[in-house]
Coordinates of C-alpha atoms in Angstrom, one line a residue:
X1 CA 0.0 0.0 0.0
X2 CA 2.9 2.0 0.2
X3 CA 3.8 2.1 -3.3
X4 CA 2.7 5.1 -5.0
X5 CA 2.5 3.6 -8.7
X6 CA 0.0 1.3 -7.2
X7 CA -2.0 4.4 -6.4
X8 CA -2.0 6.2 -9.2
X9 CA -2.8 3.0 -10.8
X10 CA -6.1 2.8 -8.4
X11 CA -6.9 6.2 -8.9
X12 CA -7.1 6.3 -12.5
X13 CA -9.6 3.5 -12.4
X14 CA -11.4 5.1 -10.1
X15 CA -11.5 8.1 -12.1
X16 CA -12.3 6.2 -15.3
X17 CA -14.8 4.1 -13.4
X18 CA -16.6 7.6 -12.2
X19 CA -16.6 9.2 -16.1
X20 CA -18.3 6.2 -17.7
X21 CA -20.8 5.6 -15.0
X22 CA -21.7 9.3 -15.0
X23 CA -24.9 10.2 -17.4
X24 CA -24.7 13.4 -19.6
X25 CA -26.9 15.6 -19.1
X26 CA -30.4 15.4 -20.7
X27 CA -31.6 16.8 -24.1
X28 CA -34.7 18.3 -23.6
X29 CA -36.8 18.1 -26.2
X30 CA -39.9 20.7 -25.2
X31 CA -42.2 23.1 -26.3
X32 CA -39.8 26.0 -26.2
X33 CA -37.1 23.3 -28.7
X34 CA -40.2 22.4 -30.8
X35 CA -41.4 26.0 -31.3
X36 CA -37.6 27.9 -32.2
X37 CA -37.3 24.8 -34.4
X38 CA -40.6 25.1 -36.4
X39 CA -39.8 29.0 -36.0
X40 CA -36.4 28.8 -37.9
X41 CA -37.8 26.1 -40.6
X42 CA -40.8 29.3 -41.2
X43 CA -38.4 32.0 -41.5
X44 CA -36.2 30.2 -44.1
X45 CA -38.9 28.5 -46.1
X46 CA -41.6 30.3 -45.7
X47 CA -43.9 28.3 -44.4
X48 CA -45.2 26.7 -40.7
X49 CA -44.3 22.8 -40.9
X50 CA -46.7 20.4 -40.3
X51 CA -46.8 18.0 -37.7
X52 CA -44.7 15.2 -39.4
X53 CA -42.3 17.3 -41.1
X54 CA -41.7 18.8 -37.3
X55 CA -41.3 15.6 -36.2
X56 CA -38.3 15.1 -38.6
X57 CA -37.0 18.5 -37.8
X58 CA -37.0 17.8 -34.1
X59 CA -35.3 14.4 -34.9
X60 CA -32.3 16.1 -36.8
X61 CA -32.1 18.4 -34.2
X62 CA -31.4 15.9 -32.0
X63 CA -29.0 14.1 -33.6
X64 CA -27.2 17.8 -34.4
X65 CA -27.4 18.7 -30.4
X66 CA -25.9 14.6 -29.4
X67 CA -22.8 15.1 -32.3
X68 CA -22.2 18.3 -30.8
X69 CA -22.5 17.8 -27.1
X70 CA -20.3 14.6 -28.1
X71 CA -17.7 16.6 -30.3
X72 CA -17.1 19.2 -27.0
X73 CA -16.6 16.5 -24.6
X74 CA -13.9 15.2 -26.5
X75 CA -12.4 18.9 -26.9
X76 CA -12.7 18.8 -30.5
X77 CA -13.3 22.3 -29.9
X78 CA -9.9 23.5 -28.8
X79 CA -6.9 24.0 -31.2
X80 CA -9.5 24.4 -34.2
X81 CA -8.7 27.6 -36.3
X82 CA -12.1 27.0 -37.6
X83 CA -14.3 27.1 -34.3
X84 CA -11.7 29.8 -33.4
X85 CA -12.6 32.5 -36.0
X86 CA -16.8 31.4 -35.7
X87 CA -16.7 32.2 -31.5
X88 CA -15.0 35.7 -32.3
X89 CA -16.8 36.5 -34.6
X90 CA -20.0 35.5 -33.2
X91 CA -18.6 37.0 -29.6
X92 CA -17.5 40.6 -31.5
X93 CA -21.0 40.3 -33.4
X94 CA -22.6 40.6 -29.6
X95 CA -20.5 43.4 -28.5
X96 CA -21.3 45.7 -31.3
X97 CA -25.0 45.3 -30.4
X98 CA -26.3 48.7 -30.7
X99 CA -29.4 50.2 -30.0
X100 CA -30.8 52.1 -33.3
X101 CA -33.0 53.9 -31.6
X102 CA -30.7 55.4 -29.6
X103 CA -29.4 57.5 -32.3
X104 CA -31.2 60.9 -32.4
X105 CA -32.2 63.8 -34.9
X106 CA -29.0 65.9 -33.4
X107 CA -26.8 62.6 -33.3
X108 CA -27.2 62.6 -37.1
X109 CA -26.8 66.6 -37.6
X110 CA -23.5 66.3 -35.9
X111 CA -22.7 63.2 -37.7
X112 CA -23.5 65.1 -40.8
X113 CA -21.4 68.2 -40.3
X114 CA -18.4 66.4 -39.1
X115 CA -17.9 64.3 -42.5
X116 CA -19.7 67.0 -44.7
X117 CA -16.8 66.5 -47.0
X118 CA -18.0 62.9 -47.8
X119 CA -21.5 64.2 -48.9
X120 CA -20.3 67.0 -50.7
X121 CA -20.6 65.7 -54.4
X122 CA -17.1 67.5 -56.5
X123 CA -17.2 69.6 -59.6
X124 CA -19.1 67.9 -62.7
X125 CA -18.5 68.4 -66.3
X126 CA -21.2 68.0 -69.1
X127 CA -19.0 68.7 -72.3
X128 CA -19.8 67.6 -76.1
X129 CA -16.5 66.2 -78.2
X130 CA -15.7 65.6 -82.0
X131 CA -13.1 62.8 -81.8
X132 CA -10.5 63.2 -85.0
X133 CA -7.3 61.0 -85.7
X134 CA -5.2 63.5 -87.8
X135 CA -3.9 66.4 -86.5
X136 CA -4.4 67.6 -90.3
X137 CA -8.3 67.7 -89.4
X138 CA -8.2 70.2 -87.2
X139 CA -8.5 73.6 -89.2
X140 CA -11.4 71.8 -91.5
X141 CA -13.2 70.8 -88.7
X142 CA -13.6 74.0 -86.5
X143 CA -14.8 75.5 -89.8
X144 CA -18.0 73.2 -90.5
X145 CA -18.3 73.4 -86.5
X146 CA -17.9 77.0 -86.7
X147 CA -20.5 76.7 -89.7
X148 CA -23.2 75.3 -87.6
X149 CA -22.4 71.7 -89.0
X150 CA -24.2 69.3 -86.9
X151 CA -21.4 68.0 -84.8
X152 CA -22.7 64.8 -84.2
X153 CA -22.2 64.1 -87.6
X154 CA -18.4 65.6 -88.0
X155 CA -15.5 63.7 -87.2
X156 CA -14.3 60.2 -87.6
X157 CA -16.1 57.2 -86.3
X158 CA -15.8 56.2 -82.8
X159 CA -17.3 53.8 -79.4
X160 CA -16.0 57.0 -77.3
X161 CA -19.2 58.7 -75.8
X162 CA -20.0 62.0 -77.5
X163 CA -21.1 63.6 -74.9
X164 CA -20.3 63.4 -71.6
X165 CA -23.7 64.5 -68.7
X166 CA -22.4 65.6 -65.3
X167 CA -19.4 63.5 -65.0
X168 CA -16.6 64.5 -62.4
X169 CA -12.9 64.9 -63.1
X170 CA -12.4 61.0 -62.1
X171 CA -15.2 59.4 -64.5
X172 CA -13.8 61.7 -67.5
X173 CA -10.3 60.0 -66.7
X174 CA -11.8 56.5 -66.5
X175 CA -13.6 57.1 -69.9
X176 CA -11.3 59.4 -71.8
X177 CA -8.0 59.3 -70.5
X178 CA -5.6 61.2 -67.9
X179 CA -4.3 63.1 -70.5
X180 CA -7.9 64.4 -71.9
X181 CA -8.7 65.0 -68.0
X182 CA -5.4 67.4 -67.1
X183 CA -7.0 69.6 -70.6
X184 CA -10.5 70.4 -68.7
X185 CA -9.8 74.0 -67.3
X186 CA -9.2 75.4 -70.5
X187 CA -12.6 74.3 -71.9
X188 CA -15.1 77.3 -72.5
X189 CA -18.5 77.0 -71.4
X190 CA -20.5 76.9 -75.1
X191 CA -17.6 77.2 -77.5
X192 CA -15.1 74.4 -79.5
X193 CA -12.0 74.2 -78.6
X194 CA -8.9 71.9 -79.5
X195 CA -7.3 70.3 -80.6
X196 CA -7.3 68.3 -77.1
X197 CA -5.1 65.5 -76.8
X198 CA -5.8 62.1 -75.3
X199 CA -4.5 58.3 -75.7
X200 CA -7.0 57.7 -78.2
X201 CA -6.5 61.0 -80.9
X202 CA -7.4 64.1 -80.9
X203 CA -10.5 65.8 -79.5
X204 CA -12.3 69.3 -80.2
X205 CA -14.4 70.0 -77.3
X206 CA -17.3 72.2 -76.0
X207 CA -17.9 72.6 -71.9
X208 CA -22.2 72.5 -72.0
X209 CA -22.4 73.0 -68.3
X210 CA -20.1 72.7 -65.0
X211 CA -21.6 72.0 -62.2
X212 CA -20.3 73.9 -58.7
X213 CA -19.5 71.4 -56.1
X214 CA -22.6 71.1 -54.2
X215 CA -23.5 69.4 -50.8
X216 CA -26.0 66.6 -50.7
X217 CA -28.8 67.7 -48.7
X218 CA -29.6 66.1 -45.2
X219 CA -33.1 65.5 -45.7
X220 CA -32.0 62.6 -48.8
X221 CA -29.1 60.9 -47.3
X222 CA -30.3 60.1 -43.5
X223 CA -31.1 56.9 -43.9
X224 CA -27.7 56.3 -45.4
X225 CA -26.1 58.3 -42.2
X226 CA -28.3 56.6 -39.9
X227 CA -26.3 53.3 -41.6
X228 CA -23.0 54.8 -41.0
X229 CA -23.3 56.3 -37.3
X230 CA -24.7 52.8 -36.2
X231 CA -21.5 51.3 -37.9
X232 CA -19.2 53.6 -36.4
X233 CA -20.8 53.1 -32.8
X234 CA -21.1 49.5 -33.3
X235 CA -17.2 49.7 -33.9
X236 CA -16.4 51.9 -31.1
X237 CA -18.3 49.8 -29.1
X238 CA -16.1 46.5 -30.3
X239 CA -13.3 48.5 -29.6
X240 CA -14.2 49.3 -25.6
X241 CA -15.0 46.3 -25.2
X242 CA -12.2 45.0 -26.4
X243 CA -10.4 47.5 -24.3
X244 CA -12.4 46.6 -20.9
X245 CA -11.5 42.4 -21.8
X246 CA -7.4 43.4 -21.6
X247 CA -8.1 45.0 -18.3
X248 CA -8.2 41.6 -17.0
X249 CA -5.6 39.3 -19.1
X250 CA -2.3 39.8 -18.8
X251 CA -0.3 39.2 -22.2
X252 CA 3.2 37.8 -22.5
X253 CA 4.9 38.4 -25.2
X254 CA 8.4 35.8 -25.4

């Protein structure tokens, strides 16, 4: 009796002995299961199931809840990278929890005047254009433009847009070039001019209309700032909670 491997020898039966007699705990299968269950089925089909498609439900469930129950008792939880990312996301998905109606009509005008500049909608061209592929055109051009030619007609054949509604500085690039874009300030409003260069040619030109920069009003984008405060507070809130959780875990770094 003295022998301390015949100890942990007994002990470890013991302890075995204990684990295997033990019952897990019960799956209760109620009225509260039964209704989330026939709950979730209506709000992803549609429809209420009846009694013996609930009874399969209910039956799946059960084998889902004893598979799972099973997989945590033998830890196949831990070390997973898988199950990792799902419970910090699920657990940051809870802590950004925020109350929508806790955001008021001066919350959003503040909001609003803060990041004006990202609802203030930049200088926009609409400009007409006579795309030609010889410099040589140039002279006879601005003469039948001059003319009154219809200009839709004059020119060489091209897929480049002829004319260009309310576009800002960025859309022109994307559609006719950097090089056509850095040749906008010397457009005049209602008259040709050229020859302006781009990638693709050459380009005669008349400014239609610029738009001033202009601020979107309040009044159209507050659902879309409603979208962006919650966001914003939603992070924030991650981020204290995050904050308060450090408060009580000491990290090592080796």
């Amino acid at each position: 009796m003295k022998e301390p491997l015949l100890w942990f020898v007994l002990i470890g039966i013991l302890l075995f002995a204990v684990d295997r007699s033990r019952a897990p705990d019960a799956i209760i299968v109620n009225t509260a299961v039964k209704s989330q269950i026939a709950t979730l089925w209506e709000t992803q089909t549609g429809t209420k199931p009846g009694d013996e498609a609930l009874d399969s439900l209910v039956h799946d469930w059960v084998r889902e809840e004893v598979f799972y129950r099973e997989a945590l008792r033998l830890g196949l939880d831990r070390e997973d990278t898988i199950v990792r990312k799902r419970l910090v996301q699920k657990l940051g998905f809870l802590a950004r929890s925020v109350d929508e109606d806790s955001i008021t009509a001066e919350d959003i005008q503040a909001y609003y005047k803060v990041n004006i500049a990202d609802y203030t909608l930049p200088v926009r061209y609409s400009l007409s254009q006579v795309y030609f592929k010889n410099a040589a055109q140039y002279d006879a051009l601005m003469q039948l433009l001059n003319a009154g030619d219809n200009w839709m007609e004059v020119g060489d054949g091209t897929m480049l847009p002829l004319r260009l509604v309310k576009k800002t500085e960025r859309e022109i690039k994307s559609t006719l070039g950097i090089e056509f874009a850095a040749q906008l300030a010397g457009l005049r409003q209602g008259v040709w001019v050229g020859p302006v260069t781009s990638s693709f040619g050459f380009h005669i030109v008349r400014l239609d209309e610029l738009t001033p920069q202009t601020q979107r009003p309040l009044a159209l984008i507050e659902n879309q700032l409603i979208a962006e405060l919650l966001q914003q507070r939603r992070e924030q809130s991650l981020d204290d909670y995050y904050q308060e959780l450090m408060d009580q875990y000491e990290v090592v770094y080796e």
